[in-house]
Amino acid sequence: MENKILGIHHVTAIAGNAKRNLDFYTQALGMRLVKKTVNFDDPNTYHFYYGNYAGEPGTILTFFPWEGISQGRRGVGQATETGFAVPEGTLDFWLKRFDDRNVIYNKPATKFGQEYLTILDPDGLKLELVGVPQDKLITPYETPGLDSNVALGGFHHITLTLTSIKPTVAVLELLGYKQVAQEVNRYRFALDGNPKAGLIDLVEAPGEARHLSGGGTVHHIAFRVKNQAAQVEFQEAIARKGFNITPVLDRNYFTSIYFREPGGVLFEIATDEPGFAVDEPLESLGEALKLPQQYEAQREQIAAQLPKL
Ligand code: ZN
């Protein structure tokens, strides 16, 4: 295929309280809120997008915060770990920061020769910080106390936990991924060409219970393509393999197609175009409540019943 998957575009997860989620990601982790909008399928809930300054693909973690949602559980058929790249040698800095903010973490460990730190967000979502050389980072967003020598530099890897990896491997190969490493039951996949594309780890855990969706779990992961022409090419290729894939859906900041891979994880393919500056200036991304056209007429009612931030 002439058009290629360029890497991880975004990860979308489920949270409970909106303000607690906002505070954790913008303050503890130092991400920028690049878009404050609503769930396009349920405009009574927020959809937050966090990323680097420009909200570049590969840095975007998004949340649907549903007040009072019951806690989910990690298990097979799910993206179970979301790894961020941080500069090598900064895990002690982050440990201290997490200590100061009562963030739950495990002591640093190593996989594939890289040191990493596991933390849980306030809803129990499992995140990892992995130390990598500076040239592997996507431009970090600088905030007071978190300059580019320590700040997050985009996704390092996403882990899918599966009963059996083989059918999922076939899908990853269709997207252009190749296996590059293995440790016990963890298989690491990478794309050629872009060292900042982000990795996909498959963990084969045949005995593990199925996941339960809910607070603190990943809803779906999205891969990047340049534009809609590339997206449609993948839509056709995936449909030819017998998968049910959605039509192209307009998400305002990108267009999307979705399908469920055979291991049970919801995959999306999203375009780099047009990006988050399409409906507000780059300098003030995330400040105003942005609504898709179909909800503009109900702006007042929608804004009035959204949770207080
Ligand atoms: Zn998405």
Tab-separated table of C-alpha atoms and ligand atoms in Angstrom:
chain	number	residue	atom	x	y	z
A	1	MET	CA	0.000	0.000	0.000
A	2	GLU	CA	1.390	3.376	-0.961
A	3	ASN	CA	-0.268	5.096	1.991
A	4	LYS	CA	1.001	4.085	5.392
A	5	ILE	CA	0.012	3.981	9.023
A	6	LEU	CA	2.233	6.649	10.602
A	7	GLY	CA	1.981	5.540	14.230
A	8	ILE	CA	-0.349	5.892	17.182
A	9	HIS	CA	-2.742	8.828	16.758
A	10	HIS	CA	-4.555	8.834	20.121
A	11	VAL	CA	-5.823	6.689	22.959
A	12	THR	CA	-9.293	7.216	24.419
A	13	ALA	CA	-10.162	6.120	27.952
A	14	ILE	CA	-13.029	6.354	30.428
A	15	ALA	CA	-12.884	8.420	33.598
A	16	GLY	CA	-15.237	9.318	36.441
A	17	ASN	CA	-15.148	12.839	37.831
A	18	ALA	CA	-14.249	15.389	35.142
A	19	LYS	CA	-12.379	17.882	37.320
A	20	ARG	CA	-10.267	15.210	39.001
A	21	ASN	CA	-9.291	13.921	35.550
A	22	LEU	CA	-8.476	17.427	34.308
A	23	ASP	CA	-6.336	18.221	37.350
A	24	PHE	CA	-4.367	14.994	37.161
A	25	TYR	CA	-3.467	15.200	33.485
A	26	THR	CA	-2.760	18.931	33.320
A	27	GLN	CA	-1.085	19.311	36.714
A	28	ALA	CA	0.496	16.014	37.784
A	29	LEU	CA	1.501	14.916	34.258
A	30	GLY	CA	1.788	18.406	32.715
A	31	MET	CA	-0.198	17.719	29.557
A	32	ARG	CA	-1.997	20.500	27.728
A	33	LEU	CA	-5.780	20.407	27.476
A	34	VAL	CA	-5.963	20.933	23.714
A	35	LYS	CA	-9.700	20.487	23.290
A	36	LYS	CA	-12.675	20.770	25.593
A	37	THR	CA	-15.672	19.386	23.785
A	38	VAL	CA	-18.511	16.914	24.349
A	39	ASN	CA	-18.964	13.270	23.460
A	40	PHE	CA	-20.397	13.573	19.936
A	41	ASP	CA	-22.691	10.595	20.667
A	42	ASP	CA	-23.714	11.864	24.135
A	43	PRO	CA	-23.407	15.676	24.375
A	44	ASN	CA	-24.220	15.691	28.085
A	45	THR	CA	-20.719	14.449	28.875
A	46	TYR	CA	-17.366	16.057	28.214
A	47	HIS	CA	-14.719	14.826	25.857
A	48	PHE	CA	-11.275	16.055	26.921
A	49	TYR	CA	-8.208	15.840	24.698
A	50	TYR	CA	-4.768	16.188	26.281
A	51	GLY	CA	-1.507	16.402	24.353
A	52	ASN	CA	1.528	18.547	23.670
A	53	TYR	CA	1.302	22.241	22.796
A	54	ALA	CA	-0.029	21.708	19.272
A	55	GLY	CA	-1.879	18.506	20.121
A	56	GLU	CA	0.215	16.526	17.660
A	57	PRO	CA	-0.888	13.011	16.776
A	58	GLY	CA	1.099	10.593	18.916
A	59	THR	CA	0.682	12.731	22.039
A	60	ILE	CA	-3.112	12.689	22.395
A	61	LEU	CA	-4.816	10.952	25.307
A	62	THR	CA	-8.554	11.606	25.425
A	63	PHE	CA	-11.218	10.922	28.038
A	64	PHE	CA	-14.924	10.558	28.353
A	65	PRO	CA	-15.532	11.537	31.976
A	66	TRP	CA	-18.812	10.031	33.221
A	67	GLU	CA	-19.607	11.076	36.774
A	68	GLY	CA	-20.400	8.059	38.937
A	69	ILE	CA	-19.438	5.433	36.356
A	70	SER	CA	-18.539	2.092	37.903
A	71	GLN	CA	-14.941	0.998	37.942
A	72	GLY	CA	-13.743	-1.192	35.072
A	73	ARG	CA	-11.256	-4.025	35.324
A	74	ARG	CA	-8.184	-4.798	33.250
A	75	GLY	CA	-8.236	-8.111	31.399
A	76	VAL	CA	-8.067	-9.756	28.022
A	77	GLY	CA	-9.568	-8.110	24.968
A	78	GLN	CA	-8.376	-4.678	25.991
A	79	ALA	CA	-5.589	-2.108	25.804
A	80	THR	CA	-4.220	-2.526	29.324
A	81	GLU	CA	-1.181	-0.227	29.459
A	82	THR	CA	-0.576	3.206	27.976
A	83	GLY	CA	3.110	4.085	27.920
A	84	PHE	CA	4.521	7.606	27.569
A	85	ALA	CA	8.085	8.394	26.588
A	86	VAL	CA	10.050	10.611	28.987
A	87	PRO	CA	13.719	11.618	28.760
A	88	GLU	CA	16.160	8.960	29.959
A	89	GLY	CA	17.319	9.412	33.539
A	90	THR	CA	14.215	11.277	34.740
A	91	LEU	CA	12.329	8.484	36.538
A	92	ASP	CA	13.677	9.612	39.933
A	93	PHE	CA	12.342	13.085	39.228
A	94	TRP	CA	8.938	11.633	38.384
A	95	LEU	CA	8.959	9.356	41.458
A	96	LYS	CA	9.436	12.360	43.695
A	97	ARG	CA	6.704	14.257	41.856
A	98	PHE	CA	4.298	11.346	42.303
A	99	ASP	CA	5.244	11.020	45.988
A	100	ASP	CA	4.463	14.696	46.514
A	101	ARG	CA	1.069	14.311	44.833
A	102	ASN	CA	0.043	10.962	46.361
A	103	VAL	CA	-0.005	9.258	42.974
A	104	ILE	CA	0.051	5.443	43.202
A	105	TYR	CA	3.130	3.911	41.547
A	106	ASN	CA	5.286	0.789	41.420
A	107	LYS	CA	9.029	1.013	41.829
A	108	PRO	CA	10.862	1.304	38.482
A	109	ALA	CA	11.378	-1.913	36.540
A	110	THR	CA	12.880	-2.846	33.183
A	111	LYS	CA	11.475	-4.360	30.018
A	112	PHE	CA	13.202	-4.684	26.673
A	113	GLY	CA	16.220	-3.047	28.339
A	114	GLN	CA	14.357	0.162	29.121
A	115	GLU	CA	13.592	1.466	32.597
A	116	TYR	CA	9.969	2.344	33.241
A	117	LEU	CA	7.665	3.442	35.998
A	118	THR	CA	4.067	2.266	36.369
A	119	ILE	CA	1.469	4.647	37.802
A	120	LEU	CA	-2.297	4.670	38.183
A	121	ASP	CA	-4.402	7.705	37.376
A	122	PRO	CA	-7.169	8.690	39.852
A	123	ASP	CA	-9.588	6.261	38.151
A	124	GLY	CA	-7.092	3.396	38.173
A	125	LEU	CA	-6.007	3.703	34.528
A	126	LYS	CA	-2.591	2.068	34.193
A	127	LEU	CA	0.072	4.323	32.688
A	128	GLU	CA	3.788	3.810	32.242
A	129	LEU	CA	6.611	6.298	31.841
A	130	VAL	CA	9.523	4.911	29.833
A	131	GLY	CA	12.940	6.588	29.686
A	132	VAL	CA	14.174	7.104	26.100
A	133	PRO	CA	16.837	9.260	24.378
A	134	GLN	CA	15.787	12.875	23.699
A	135	ASP	CA	15.656	12.358	19.916
A	136	LYS	CA	12.861	9.785	20.350
A	137	LEU	CA	10.523	12.286	22.022
A	138	ILE	CA	7.721	14.164	20.278
A	139	THR	CA	8.121	17.861	21.199
A	140	PRO	CA	7.323	17.971	24.935
A	141	TYR	CA	4.879	20.555	26.304
A	142	GLU	CA	6.585	22.729	28.892
A	143	THR	CA	4.787	23.858	32.031
A	144	PRO	CA	6.157	25.404	35.257
A	145	GLY	CA	8.214	22.673	36.950
A	146	LEU	CA	8.155	20.424	33.878
A	147	ASP	CA	10.520	21.666	31.194
A	148	SER	CA	11.512	19.719	28.090
A	149	ASN	CA	14.275	17.928	30.015
A	150	VAL	CA	11.653	15.966	31.951
A	151	ALA	CA	8.231	16.400	30.305
A	152	LEU	CA	6.252	13.728	28.445
A	153	GLY	CA	7.261	13.213	24.830
A	154	GLY	CA	4.330	11.339	23.310
A	155	PHE	CA	3.297	7.691	23.419
A	156	HIS	CA	6.016	5.115	23.837
A	157	HIS	CA	3.837	1.999	23.588
A	158	ILE	CA	0.353	0.635	24.030
A	159	THR	CA	-0.123	-2.882	25.398
A	160	LEU	CA	-2.986	-5.118	24.308
A	161	THR	CA	-3.717	-8.133	26.510
A	162	LEU	CA	-5.127	-11.025	24.502
A	163	THR	CA	-6.170	-14.648	24.926
A	164	SER	CA	-4.303	-15.523	21.734
A	165	ILE	CA	-2.157	-13.071	19.791
A	166	LYS	CA	-2.122	-14.705	16.352
A	167	PRO	CA	-5.289	-13.163	14.828
A	168	THR	CA	-4.302	-9.713	16.144
A	169	VAL	CA	-0.792	-10.064	14.705
A	170	ALA	CA	-2.359	-10.495	11.255
A	171	VAL	CA	-4.202	-7.188	11.683
A	172	LEU	CA	-1.084	-5.384	12.919
A	173	GLU	CA	0.801	-6.713	9.891
A	174	LEU	CA	-1.934	-5.383	7.617
A	175	LEU	CA	-1.337	-1.984	9.264
A	176	GLY	CA	2.403	-2.272	8.554
A	177	TYR	CA	3.719	-3.413	11.961
A	178	LYS	CA	6.461	-6.021	12.369
A	179	GLN	CA	7.525	-7.929	15.456
A	180	VAL	CA	10.821	-6.517	16.745
A	181	ALA	CA	11.248	-8.171	20.166
A	182	GLN	CA	9.850	-10.749	22.573
A	183	GLU	CA	10.152	-11.213	26.331
A	184	VAL	CA	8.286	-14.239	27.724
A	185	ASN	CA	4.644	-13.686	26.679
A	186	ARG	CA	5.128	-10.056	25.563
A	187	TYR	CA	5.608	-9.434	21.843
A	188	ARG	CA	6.669	-5.975	20.672
A	189	PHE	CA	5.664	-4.555	17.282
A	190	ALA	CA	6.997	-1.475	15.477
A	191	LEU	CA	6.544	0.419	12.232
A	192	ASP	CA	9.434	1.053	9.892
A	193	GLY	CA	10.552	4.584	9.293
A	194	ASN	CA	9.286	6.715	12.167
A	195	PRO	CA	11.185	6.329	15.474
A	196	LYS	CA	8.457	8.356	17.226
A	197	ALA	CA	5.559	6.261	15.901
A	198	GLY	CA	4.975	4.419	19.176
A	199	LEU	CA	5.134	0.655	19.710
A	200	ILE	CA	2.418	-1.944	20.154
A	201	ASP	CA	2.992	-4.701	22.710
A	202	LEU	CA	0.848	-7.823	22.614
A	203	VAL	CA	0.680	-9.810	25.836
A	204	GLU	CA	-0.655	-13.334	25.451
A	205	ALA	CA	-2.516	-14.322	28.619
A	206	PRO	CA	-4.781	-17.272	27.830
A	207	GLY	CA	-5.776	-17.853	31.459
A	208	GLU	CA	-6.690	-14.270	32.265
A	209	ALA	CA	-10.278	-13.130	32.760
A	210	ARG	CA	-11.982	-10.897	30.238
A	211	HIS	CA	-11.831	-7.182	30.929
A	212	LEU	CA	-14.746	-5.149	32.165
A	213	SER	CA	-15.294	-1.729	30.590
A	214	GLY	CA	-15.739	1.183	32.963
A	215	GLY	CA	-13.835	3.913	34.768
A	216	GLY	CA	-10.066	3.589	34.476
A	217	THR	CA	-10.078	1.526	31.282
A	218	VAL	CA	-9.151	2.264	27.687
A	219	HIS	CA	-12.075	2.569	25.279
A	220	HIS	CA	-10.124	2.378	22.009
A	221	ILE	CA	-6.802	3.118	20.382
A	222	ALA	CA	-6.384	5.077	17.160
A	223	PHE	CA	-3.704	4.776	14.487
A	224	ARG	CA	-2.583	7.705	12.299
A	225	VAL	CA	-2.884	8.221	8.594
A	226	LYS	CA	-1.977	11.386	6.723
A	227	ASN	CA	-5.356	12.112	5.159
A	228	GLN	CA	-8.713	10.742	4.075
A	229	ALA	CA	-7.346	9.208	0.862
A	230	ALA	CA	-5.072	7.002	2.969
A	231	GLN	CA	-7.914	6.309	5.379
A	232	VAL	CA	-10.203	5.057	2.629
A	233	GLU	CA	-7.443	2.769	1.330
A	234	PHE	CA	-7.197	1.129	4.752
A	235	GLN	CA	-10.980	1.014	5.053
A	236	GLU	CA	-11.117	-1.029	1.847
A	237	ALA	CA	-8.179	-3.269	2.790
A	238	ILE	CA	-9.700	-4.024	6.211
A	239	ALA	CA	-13.151	-4.690	4.749
A	240	ARG	CA	-11.565	-7.097	2.228
A	241	LYS	CA	-10.281	-9.136	5.202
A	242	GLY	CA	-13.876	-9.579	6.324
A	243	PHE	CA	-14.002	-7.052	9.165
A	244	ASN	CA	-16.970	-4.834	9.842
A	245	ILE	CA	-15.614	-1.333	9.477
A	246	THR	CA	-17.579	1.878	9.931
A	247	PRO	CA	-18.070	4.579	7.314
A	248	VAL	CA	-15.787	7.610	7.580
A	249	LEU	CA	-17.044	9.674	10.547
A	250	ASP	CA	-16.287	13.366	10.978
A	251	ARG	CA	-14.798	14.068	14.425
A	252	ASN	CA	-14.135	17.756	13.573
A	253	TYR	CA	-10.395	17.492	14.349
A	254	PHE	CA	-9.857	14.357	12.239
A	255	THR	CA	-11.996	11.828	10.423
A	256	SER	CA	-12.281	8.319	11.805
A	257	ILE	CA	-13.077	4.742	10.902
A	258	TYR	CA	-13.497	2.029	13.532
A	259	PHE	CA	-13.344	-1.742	13.622
A	260	ARG	CA	-12.937	-4.385	16.316
A	261	GLU	CA	-9.791	-6.469	15.902
A	262	PRO	CA	-10.219	-10.214	16.478
A	263	GLY	CA	-8.782	-10.079	20.007
A	264	GLY	CA	-11.624	-7.746	21.018
A	265	VAL	CA	-9.896	-4.352	21.092
A	266	LEU	CA	-11.616	-1.460	19.308
A	267	PHE	CA	-9.258	0.029	16.715
A	268	GLU	CA	-9.694	3.399	15.028
A	269	ILE	CA	-7.811	4.896	12.102
A	270	ALA	CA	-7.760	8.692	12.299
A	271	THR	CA	-6.358	11.370	10.002
A	272	ASP	CA	-3.704	13.928	10.912
A	273	GLU	CA	-5.852	16.534	9.135
A	274	PRO	CA	-7.248	19.025	10.005
A	275	GLY	CA	-6.006	19.018	13.644
A	276	PHE	CA	-7.060	20.882	16.779
A	277	ALA	CA	-6.480	24.436	15.527
A	278	VAL	CA	-9.359	24.099	13.046
A	279	ASP	CA	-11.903	25.803	15.348
A	280	GLU	CA	-9.816	27.924	17.751
A	281	PRO	CA	-6.365	29.557	17.748
A	282	LEU	CA	-3.358	27.441	18.702
A	283	GLU	CA	-2.545	29.820	21.576
A	284	SER	CA	-5.898	29.257	23.282
A	285	LEU	CA	-6.554	25.582	22.532
A	286	GLY	CA	-8.744	23.966	25.171
A	287	GLU	CA	-9.959	27.168	26.810
A	288	ALA	CA	-13.445	27.460	25.306
A	289	LEU	CA	-16.129	24.772	25.150
A	290	LYS	CA	-16.197	23.681	21.504
A	291	LEU	CA	-19.290	21.982	20.129
A	292	PRO	CA	-19.826	20.248	16.817
A	293	GLN	CA	-22.219	22.056	14.502
A	294	GLN	CA	-25.183	19.793	15.273
A	295	TYR	CA	-25.171	20.839	18.957
A	296	GLU	CA	-24.472	24.584	18.566
A	297	ALA	CA	-28.183	25.442	18.786
A	298	GLN	CA	-28.379	23.773	22.226
A	299	ARG	CA	-25.131	25.305	23.545
A	300	GLU	CA	-26.731	26.937	26.585
A	301	GLN	CA	-28.530	23.836	27.830
A	302	ILE	CA	-25.502	21.614	27.169
A	303	ALA	CA	-23.078	23.967	28.929
A	304	ALA	CA	-25.417	24.374	31.907
A	305	GLN	CA	-25.574	20.688	32.740
A	306	LEU	CA	-21.932	19.710	32.115
A	307	PRO	CA	-19.943	19.030	35.314
A	308	LYS	CA	-18.235	21.997	36.957
A	309	LEU	CA	-14.509	22.277	36.345
B	1	ZN	ZN	-10.828	7.959	18.963
